[in-house]
XYZ file of C-alpha atoms in Angstrom:
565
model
C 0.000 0.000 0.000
C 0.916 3.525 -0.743
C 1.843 6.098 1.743
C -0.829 8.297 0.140
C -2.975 5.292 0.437
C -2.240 4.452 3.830
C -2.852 7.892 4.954
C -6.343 8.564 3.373
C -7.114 5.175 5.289
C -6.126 5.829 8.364
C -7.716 8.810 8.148
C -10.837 7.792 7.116
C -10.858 4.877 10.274
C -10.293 7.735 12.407
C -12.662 10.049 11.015
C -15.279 7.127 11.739
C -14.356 6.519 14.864
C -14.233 10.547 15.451
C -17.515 12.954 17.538
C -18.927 15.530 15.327
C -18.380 17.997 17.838
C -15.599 20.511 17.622
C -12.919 20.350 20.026
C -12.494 23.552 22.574
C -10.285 25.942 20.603
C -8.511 26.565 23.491
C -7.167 23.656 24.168
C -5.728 23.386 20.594
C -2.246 23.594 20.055
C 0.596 22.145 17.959
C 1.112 19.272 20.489
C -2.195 18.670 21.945
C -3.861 16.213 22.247
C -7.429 16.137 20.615
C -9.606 13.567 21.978
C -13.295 13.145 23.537
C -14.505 10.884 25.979
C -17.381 8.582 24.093
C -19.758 7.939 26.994
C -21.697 4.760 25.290
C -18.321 3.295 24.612
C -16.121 4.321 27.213
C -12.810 5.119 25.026
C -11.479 8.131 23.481
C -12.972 9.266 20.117
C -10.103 10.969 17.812
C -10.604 13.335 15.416
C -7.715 13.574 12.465
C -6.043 16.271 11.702
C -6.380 17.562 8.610
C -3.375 17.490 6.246
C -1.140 15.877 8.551
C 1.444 13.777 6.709
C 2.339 10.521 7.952
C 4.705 9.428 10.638
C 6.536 6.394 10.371
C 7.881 4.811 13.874
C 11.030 3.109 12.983
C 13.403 0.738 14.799
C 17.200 1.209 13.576
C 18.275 -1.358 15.459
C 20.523 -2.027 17.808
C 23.982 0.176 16.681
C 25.154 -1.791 13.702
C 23.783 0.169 10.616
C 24.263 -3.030 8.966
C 20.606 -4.138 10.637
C 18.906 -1.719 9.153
C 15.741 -3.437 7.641
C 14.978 -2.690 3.993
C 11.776 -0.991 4.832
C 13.358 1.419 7.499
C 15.689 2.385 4.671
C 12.741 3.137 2.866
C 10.874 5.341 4.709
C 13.821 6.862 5.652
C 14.616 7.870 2.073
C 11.227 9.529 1.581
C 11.286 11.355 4.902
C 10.898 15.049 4.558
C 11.611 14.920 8.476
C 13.841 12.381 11.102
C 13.210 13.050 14.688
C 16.300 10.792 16.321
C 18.816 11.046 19.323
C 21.357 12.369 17.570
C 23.918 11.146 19.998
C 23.111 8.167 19.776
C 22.749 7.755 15.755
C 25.457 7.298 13.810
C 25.659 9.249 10.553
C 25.660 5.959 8.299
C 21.627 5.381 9.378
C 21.085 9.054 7.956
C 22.762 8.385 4.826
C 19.460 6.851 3.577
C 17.794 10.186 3.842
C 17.444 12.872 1.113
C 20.258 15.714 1.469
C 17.147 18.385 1.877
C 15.220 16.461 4.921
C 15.189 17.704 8.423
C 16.994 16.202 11.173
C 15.366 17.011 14.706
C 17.272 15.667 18.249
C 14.496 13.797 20.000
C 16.827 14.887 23.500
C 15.982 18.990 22.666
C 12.106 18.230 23.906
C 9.473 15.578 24.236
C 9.937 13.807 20.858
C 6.073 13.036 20.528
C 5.463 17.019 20.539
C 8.863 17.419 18.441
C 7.220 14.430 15.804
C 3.324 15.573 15.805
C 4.137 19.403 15.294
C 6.550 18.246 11.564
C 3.231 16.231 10.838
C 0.752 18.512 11.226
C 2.904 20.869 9.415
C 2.243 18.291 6.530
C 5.278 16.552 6.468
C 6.507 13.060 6.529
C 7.858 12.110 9.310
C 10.255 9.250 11.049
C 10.366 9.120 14.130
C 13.834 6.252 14.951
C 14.094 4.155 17.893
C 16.947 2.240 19.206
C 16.559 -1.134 18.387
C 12.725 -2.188 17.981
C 9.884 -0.256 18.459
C 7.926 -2.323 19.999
C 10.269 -4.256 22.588
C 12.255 -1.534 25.551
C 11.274 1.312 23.897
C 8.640 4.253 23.933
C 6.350 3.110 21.660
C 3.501 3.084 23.725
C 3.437 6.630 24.844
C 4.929 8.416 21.399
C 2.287 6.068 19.037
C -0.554 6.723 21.902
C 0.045 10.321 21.678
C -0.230 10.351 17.949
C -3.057 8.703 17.868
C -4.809 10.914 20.110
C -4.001 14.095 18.231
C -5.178 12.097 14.761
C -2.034 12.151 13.276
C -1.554 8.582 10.959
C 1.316 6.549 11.621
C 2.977 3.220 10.933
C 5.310 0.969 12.902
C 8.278 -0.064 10.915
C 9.990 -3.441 13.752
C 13.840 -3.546 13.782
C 16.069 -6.294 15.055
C 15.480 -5.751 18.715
C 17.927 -4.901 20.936
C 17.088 -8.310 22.814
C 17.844 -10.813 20.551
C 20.551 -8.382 18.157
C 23.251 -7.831 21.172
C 23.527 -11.605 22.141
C 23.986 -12.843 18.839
C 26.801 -10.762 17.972
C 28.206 -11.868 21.191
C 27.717 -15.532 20.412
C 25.092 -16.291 23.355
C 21.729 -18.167 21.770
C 18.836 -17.166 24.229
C 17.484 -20.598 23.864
C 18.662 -23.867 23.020
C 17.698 -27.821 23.219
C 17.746 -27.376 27.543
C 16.273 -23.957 27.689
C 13.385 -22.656 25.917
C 12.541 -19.708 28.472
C 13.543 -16.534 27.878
C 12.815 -13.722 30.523
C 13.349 -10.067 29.788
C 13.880 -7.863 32.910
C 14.068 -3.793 33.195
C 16.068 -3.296 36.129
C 16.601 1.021 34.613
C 13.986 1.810 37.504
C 15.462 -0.427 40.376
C 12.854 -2.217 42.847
C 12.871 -5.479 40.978
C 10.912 -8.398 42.623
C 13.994 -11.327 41.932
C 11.205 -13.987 43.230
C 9.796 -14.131 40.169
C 12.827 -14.686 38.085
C 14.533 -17.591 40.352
C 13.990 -20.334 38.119
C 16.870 -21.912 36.765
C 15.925 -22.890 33.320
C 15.007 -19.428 32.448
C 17.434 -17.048 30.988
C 17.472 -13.235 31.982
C 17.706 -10.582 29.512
C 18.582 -8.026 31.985
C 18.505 -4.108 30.337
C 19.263 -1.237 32.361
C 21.266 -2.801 34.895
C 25.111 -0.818 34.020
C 25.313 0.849 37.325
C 23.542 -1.985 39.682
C 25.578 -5.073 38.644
C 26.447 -5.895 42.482
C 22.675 -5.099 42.940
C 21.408 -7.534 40.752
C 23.679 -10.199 40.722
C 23.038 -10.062 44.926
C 19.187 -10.330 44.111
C 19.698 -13.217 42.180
C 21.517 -15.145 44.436
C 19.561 -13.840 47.138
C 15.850 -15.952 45.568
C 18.097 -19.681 45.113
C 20.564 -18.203 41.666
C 23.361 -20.447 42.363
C 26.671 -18.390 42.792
C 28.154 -20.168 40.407
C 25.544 -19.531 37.432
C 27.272 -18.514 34.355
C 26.421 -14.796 33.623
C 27.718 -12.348 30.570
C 27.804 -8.444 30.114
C 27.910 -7.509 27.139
C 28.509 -3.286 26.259
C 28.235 -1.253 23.034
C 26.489 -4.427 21.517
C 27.162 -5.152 17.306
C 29.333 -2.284 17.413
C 32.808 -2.675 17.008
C 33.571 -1.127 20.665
C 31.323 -4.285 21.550
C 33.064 -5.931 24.745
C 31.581 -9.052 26.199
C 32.669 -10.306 29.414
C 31.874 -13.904 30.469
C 31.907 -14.710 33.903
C 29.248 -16.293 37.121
C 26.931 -14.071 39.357
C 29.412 -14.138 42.467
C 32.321 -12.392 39.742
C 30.162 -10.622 37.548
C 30.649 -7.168 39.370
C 34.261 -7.038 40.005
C 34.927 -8.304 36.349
C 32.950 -5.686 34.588
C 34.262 -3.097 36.395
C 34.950 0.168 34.557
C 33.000 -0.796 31.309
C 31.221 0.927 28.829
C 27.397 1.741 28.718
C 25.346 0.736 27.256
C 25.610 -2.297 28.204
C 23.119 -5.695 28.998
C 23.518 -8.712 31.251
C 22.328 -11.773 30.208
C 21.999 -14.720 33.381
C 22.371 -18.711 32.752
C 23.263 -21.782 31.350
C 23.153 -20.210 27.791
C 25.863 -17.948 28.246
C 28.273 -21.572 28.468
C 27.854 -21.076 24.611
C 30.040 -18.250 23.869
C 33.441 -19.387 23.836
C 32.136 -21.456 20.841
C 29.929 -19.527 19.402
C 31.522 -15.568 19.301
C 32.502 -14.872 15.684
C 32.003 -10.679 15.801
C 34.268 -10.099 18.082
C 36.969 -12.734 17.038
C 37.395 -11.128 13.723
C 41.036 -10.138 12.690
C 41.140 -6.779 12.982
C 38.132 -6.465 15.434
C 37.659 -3.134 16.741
C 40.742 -1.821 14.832
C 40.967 1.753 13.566
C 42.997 1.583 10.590
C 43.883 4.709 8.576
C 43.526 4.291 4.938
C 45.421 7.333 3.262
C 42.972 8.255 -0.057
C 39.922 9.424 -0.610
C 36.426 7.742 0.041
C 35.770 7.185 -3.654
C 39.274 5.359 -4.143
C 39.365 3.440 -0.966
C 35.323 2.334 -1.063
C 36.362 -1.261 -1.906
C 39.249 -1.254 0.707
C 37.557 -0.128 3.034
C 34.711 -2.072 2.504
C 36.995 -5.207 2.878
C 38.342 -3.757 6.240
C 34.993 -3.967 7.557
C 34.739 -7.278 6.850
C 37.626 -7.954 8.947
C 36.141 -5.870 11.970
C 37.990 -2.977 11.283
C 37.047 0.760 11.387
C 38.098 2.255 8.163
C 39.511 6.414 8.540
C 39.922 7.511 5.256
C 42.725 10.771 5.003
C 43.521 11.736 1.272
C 47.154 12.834 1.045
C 47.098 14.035 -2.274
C 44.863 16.325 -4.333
C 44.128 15.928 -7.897
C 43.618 19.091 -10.183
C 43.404 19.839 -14.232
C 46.846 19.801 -16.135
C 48.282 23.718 -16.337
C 48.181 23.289 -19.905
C 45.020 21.539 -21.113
C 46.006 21.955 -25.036
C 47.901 18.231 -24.943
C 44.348 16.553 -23.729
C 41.904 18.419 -25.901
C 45.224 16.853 -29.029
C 44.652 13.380 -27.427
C 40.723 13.466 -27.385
C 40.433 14.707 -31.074
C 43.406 11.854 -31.948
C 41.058 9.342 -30.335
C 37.843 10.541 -32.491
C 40.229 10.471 -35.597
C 41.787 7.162 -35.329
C 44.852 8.336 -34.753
C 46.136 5.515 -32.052
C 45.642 1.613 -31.686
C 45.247 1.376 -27.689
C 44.564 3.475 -24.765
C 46.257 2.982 -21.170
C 44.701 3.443 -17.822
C 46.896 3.734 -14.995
C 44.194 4.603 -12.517
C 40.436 5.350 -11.941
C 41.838 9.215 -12.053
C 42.852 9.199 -15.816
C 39.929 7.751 -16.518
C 38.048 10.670 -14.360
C 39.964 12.588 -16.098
C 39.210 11.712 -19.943
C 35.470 11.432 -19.097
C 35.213 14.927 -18.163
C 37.160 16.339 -21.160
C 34.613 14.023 -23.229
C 31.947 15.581 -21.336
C 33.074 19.297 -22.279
C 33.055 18.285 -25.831
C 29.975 16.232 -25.757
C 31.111 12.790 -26.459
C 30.872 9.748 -24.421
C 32.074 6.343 -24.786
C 30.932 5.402 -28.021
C 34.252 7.543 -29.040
C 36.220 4.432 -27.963
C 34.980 2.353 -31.125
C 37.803 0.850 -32.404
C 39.849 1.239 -29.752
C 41.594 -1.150 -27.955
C 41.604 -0.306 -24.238
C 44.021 -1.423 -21.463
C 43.517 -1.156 -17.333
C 46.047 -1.562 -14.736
C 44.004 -3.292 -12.866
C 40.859 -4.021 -11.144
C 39.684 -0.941 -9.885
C 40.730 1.042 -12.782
C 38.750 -1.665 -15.512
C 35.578 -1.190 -12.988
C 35.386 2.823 -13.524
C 35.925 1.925 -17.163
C 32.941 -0.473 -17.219
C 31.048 2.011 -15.160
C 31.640 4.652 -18.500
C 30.944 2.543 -20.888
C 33.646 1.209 -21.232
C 35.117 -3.039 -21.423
C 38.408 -3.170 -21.409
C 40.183 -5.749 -23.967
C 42.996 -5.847 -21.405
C 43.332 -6.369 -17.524
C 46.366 -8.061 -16.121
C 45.443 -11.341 -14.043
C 48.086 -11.130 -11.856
C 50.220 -8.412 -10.648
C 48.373 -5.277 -10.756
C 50.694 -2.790 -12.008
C 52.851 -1.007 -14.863
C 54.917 -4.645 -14.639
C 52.073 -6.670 -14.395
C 50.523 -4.959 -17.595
C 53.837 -5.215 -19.386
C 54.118 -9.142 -18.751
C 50.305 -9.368 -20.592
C 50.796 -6.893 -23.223
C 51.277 -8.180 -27.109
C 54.369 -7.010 -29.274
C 53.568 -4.836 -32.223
C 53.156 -7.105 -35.410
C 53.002 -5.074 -38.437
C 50.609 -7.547 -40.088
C 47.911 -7.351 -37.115
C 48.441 -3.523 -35.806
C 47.545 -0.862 -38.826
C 48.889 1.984 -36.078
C 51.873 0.850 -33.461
C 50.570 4.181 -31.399
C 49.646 4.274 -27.571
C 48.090 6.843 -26.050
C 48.981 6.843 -22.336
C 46.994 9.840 -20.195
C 48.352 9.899 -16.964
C 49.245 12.054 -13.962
C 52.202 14.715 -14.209
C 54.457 12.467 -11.693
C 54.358 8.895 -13.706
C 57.262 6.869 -13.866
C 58.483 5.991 -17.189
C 58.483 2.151 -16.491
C 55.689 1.339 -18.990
C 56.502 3.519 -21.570
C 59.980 2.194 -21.776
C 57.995 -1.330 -21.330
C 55.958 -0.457 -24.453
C 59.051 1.068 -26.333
C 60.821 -2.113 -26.612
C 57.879 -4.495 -27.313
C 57.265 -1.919 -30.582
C 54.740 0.223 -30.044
C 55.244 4.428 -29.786
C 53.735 6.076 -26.853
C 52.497 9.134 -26.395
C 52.471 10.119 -22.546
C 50.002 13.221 -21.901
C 49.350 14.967 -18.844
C 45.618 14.097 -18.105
C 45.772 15.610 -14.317
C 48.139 16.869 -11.745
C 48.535 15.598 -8.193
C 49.771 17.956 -5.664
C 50.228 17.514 -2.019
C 46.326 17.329 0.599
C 45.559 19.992 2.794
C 46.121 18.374 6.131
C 43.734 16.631 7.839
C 41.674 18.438 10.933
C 43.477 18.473 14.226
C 42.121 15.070 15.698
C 43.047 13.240 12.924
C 46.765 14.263 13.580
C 46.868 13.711 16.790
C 45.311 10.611 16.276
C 48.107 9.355 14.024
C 50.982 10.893 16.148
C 49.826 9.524 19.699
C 48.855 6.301 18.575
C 45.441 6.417 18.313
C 45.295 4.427 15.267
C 46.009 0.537 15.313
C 47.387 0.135 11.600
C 47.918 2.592 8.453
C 48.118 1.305 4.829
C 50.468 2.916 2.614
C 49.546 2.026 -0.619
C 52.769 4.092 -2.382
C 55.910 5.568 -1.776
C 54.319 8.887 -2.101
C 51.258 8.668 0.218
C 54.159 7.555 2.912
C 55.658 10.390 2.027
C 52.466 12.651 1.730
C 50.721 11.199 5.145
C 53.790 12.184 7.119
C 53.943 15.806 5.147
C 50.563 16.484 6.423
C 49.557 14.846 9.619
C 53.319 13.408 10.801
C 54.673 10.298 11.434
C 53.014 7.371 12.833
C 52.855 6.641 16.450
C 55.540 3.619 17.139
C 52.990 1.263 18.353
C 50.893 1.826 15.242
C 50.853 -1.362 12.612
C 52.796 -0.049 9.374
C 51.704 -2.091 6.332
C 53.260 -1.521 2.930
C 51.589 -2.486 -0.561
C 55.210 -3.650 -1.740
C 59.305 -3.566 -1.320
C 60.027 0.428 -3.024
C 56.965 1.665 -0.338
C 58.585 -0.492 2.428
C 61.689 0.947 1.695
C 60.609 4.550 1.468
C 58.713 3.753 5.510
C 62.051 2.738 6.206
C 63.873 5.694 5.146
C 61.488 7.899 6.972
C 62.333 5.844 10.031
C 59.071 3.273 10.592
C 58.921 -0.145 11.442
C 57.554 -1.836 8.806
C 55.178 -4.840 10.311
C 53.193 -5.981 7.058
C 53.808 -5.901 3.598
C 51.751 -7.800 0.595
C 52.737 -10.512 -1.506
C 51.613 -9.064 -4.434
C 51.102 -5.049 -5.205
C 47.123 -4.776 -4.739
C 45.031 -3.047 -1.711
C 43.014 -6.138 -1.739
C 46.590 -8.051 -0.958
C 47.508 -6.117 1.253
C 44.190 -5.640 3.396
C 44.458 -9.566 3.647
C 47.783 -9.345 4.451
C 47.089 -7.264 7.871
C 43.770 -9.452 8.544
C 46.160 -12.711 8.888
C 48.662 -10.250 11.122
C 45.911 -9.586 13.008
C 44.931 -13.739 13.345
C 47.802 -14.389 14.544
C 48.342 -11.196 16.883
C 45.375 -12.250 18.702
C 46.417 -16.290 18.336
C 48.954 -15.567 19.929
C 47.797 -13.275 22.828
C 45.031 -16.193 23.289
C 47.821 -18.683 23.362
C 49.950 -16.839 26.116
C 47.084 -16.202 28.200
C 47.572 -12.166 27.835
C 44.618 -9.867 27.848
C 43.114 -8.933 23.867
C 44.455 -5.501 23.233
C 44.600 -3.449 20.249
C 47.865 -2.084 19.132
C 46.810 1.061 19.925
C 45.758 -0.122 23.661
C 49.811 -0.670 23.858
C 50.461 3.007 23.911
C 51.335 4.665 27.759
C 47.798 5.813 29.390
C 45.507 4.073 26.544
C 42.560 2.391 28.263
C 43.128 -1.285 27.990
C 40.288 -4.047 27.455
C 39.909 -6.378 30.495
């Protein structure tokens, strides 16, 4: 069903269900609440409000924007208005809304005024809960309210914060032995433990962060054995999540000093986690790992660092602008129309940027490439070809580079190749290695400036402080010049920071500028080399495991960083 649809019948239930009379004008406002009492039936009669747009109460879930159901992403992109606790929303969930809607802080007033005055203003509305709606939440009050004042509305369920949080810490609720589940909200204290004593049931305990010793004392206090295995589990599908598994006589002293929020979780269920946690025994769980480009060039990488658990930082350390001289391009462009080359060289998802906009000024696309043969680098340089237009007849399989390109590429044979001339657009600080490549295999290149790359503006003041003191577990330096770059603009590295290189000439310019190098890639590609500090992580953490040490991040090593129990 439509929204319009949904609306008009909401609207016309309520309208049915609504007195003829007219409500007091003095007790209308833009929050009131309009409602009769119906003395045959007992229950409030609502009248709608006319032209009030739709509100949409939607659970996000419980901090992973990962769980975001489909239809929450939805609503979320039609939303002319987002009433949410903006400290506790991360940006990602409001990158499914439109760049013009309105996002209101549900903590700046009572969000059920803050949501009916946008919809009676005609607007859309979502109105985003923490985890589900329905389950912990305010649903009751918020969706009573707006029913009262006519306003239409729809509940949109997320992945509760009940059943989300445990399984990213590995703890099923139920299994084969126990197939009671108990949720508790200890937030207001006064809890009657008597009725939670049995020991088949497992607690789902919310609202307990500051009355652990409390709780745990009640339990024991009604017949809980001291020795019943109990969890706490903080910042849950996050990647600050922390679980700590220990019995209701330890539970306090061993959660000490921990994060909020956090939830408890109380019997024989919790046994399961040592075989069951696979969030927060990823590789690189919880690591912040500074990727040195920009977001469009290190999407896939960092992309695949989430995967491992990491938390990608993206810093660009160069810039790229238009060549000085644009006259050798617009040559190149009208050669291409005119036949005047065989093949055409990408070196990188820039020169291809590049050549797409000067096709754009003169209103071509890639239908200009007929004829052509067309060469990429690699990967990520044939994808932004494909995404023009453009298949490339040539991709190296293996190494991704000038070499790896050289090792594929045919000689010139007179008989085959009507024009031994290769157009190469590139940046203004290429190395010659391909054209020399090229030179001796037969062919004549043409090497023309396509764009310039000059040093980033540094990053803002966090950022470098972040990278100097160490609060970064790894950086990947993906050339000699973004090592070089990186440390121009921000500085160099804190020493207990994880240095990984994309190949020997990068290592070897870390070296020079005095870092450790810890990682470097078998073969010269980001994907390589993000694997390639996943499996350093494995066996960091194997080997912590192994020697009995508490799981810290590199970046936990450093003098005065908080350390994980």
């Amino acid at each position: 069903m439509t929204t319009a649809r949904r609306a008009a019948t909401t609207a016309r239930r309520n309208a049915a269900e609504a007195k003829t009379t007219e409500a007091d004008p003095k007790k209308t406002t833009d929050a009131s609440i309009e409602a009769e009492s119906d003395t045959e039936t007992g229950q409030d009669a609502v009248r709608p409000t006319a032209g009030a747009g739709l509100v949409a109460l939607v659970g996000m879930g419980p901090g992973d924007p990962g769980l975001l159901t489909l239809r929450a992403a939805e609503v979320l992109g039609r939303a002319d208005v987002v009433v949410v606790n903006r400290a506790l929303c991360d940006d990602e969930f409001l990158s499914h809304c439109r760049p013009d809607a309105e996002i209101l802080d549900s903590a700046a007033g009572d969000p059920a005024k803050i949501t009916a005055k946008a919809a009676k203003a005609g607007k859309n509305v979502v109105r985003l809960f923490q985890g589900d709606p329905v389950l912990a939440c305010n649903l009751a009050a918020e969706g009573g309210a707006l029913r009262k004042a006519g306003i239409p509305f729809e509940v949109v369920p997320g992945v509760s914060t009940v059943t989300g949080v445990p399984g990213y810490a590995g703890i099923p609720l139920t299994d084969a032995k126990h197939r009671e589940v108990r949720i508790i909200d200890a937030s207001a204290g006064a809890v009657v433990w008597e009725r939670f004593s049995a020991p088949e049931a497992t607690l789902v305990i919310l609202g307990a962060e500051h009355s652990v010793a409390e709780v745990a004392k009640g339990l024991m206090s009604v017949g809980r054995p001291d020795s019943t295995p109990a969890a706490m589990i903080t910042m849950g599908t996050t990647t600050e999540q922390e679980t700590v598994v220990s019995t209701l006589q330890r539970l306090a002293p061993d959660t000490k000093g921990m994060e909020v929020p956090a939830m408890i979780i109380v019997g024989d269920v919790v046994g399961w986690q040592d075989r069951l946690s696979w969030f927060e025994t990823k590789p690189l769980f919880g690591w912040r790992v500074l990727v040195p480009r920009t977001k469009e060039q290190a999407a896939s990488l960092s992309e695949q660092l989430r995967g491992y658990g990491a938390v990608p930082g993206e810093v660009p350390t160069i810039s790229v602008e238009p060549p000085r001289t644009p006259q050798q391009m617009e040559r190149a462009v009208k050669g291409l129309v005119t036949g005047r080359y065989e093949w055409v060289v990408f070196t990188s998802t820039n020169a291809v940027r590049a050549v797409r906009e000067k096709f754009s000024d003169y209103g071509l696309d890639a239908r200009a490439f007929a004829g052509l043969k067309v060469a990429a680098v690699g990967e990520q340089t044939a994808k932004a070809l494909v995404e023009f237009g453009v298949q490339p007849d040539l991709v190296p399989a293996g190494q991704q580079s000038s070499e790896g390109l050289l090792e594929v590429w045919p000689p010139y044979d007179e008989d085959l190749d009507p024009i031994n001339r290769v157009l190469l657009p590139r940046a203004d600080i290429a190395t010659d290695t391909l054209i020399a490549g090229l030179t001796d295999l037969g062919w004549e290149c043409e090497d023309v400036t396509a764009y310039r790359t000059v040093r980033a503006a540094p990053p803002p003041a966090p950022i470098r402080e972040a990278i100097k003191g160490g609060g970064f577990d790894a950086v990947l330096f993906t050339s000699s010049s973004t090592v070089k770059n990186l440390i121009g603009i921000a500085g160099k590295p804190h020493n207990v920071t994880v240095i990984a290189c994309i190949g020997p000439q990068t290592a070897k310019t870390a070296e020079e500028y005095g870092l450790r190098v810890d990682v470097m890639s078998d073969k010269p590609s980001v994907s390589a080399l993000a694997e390639a500090l996943a499996e350093y992580g494995a066996r960091r953490r194997a080997a912590q495991v192994e020697a009995g040490d508490p799981l810290r991040k590199p970046s936990q090593m450093r003098r005065g960083a908080r350390r994980r129990k």
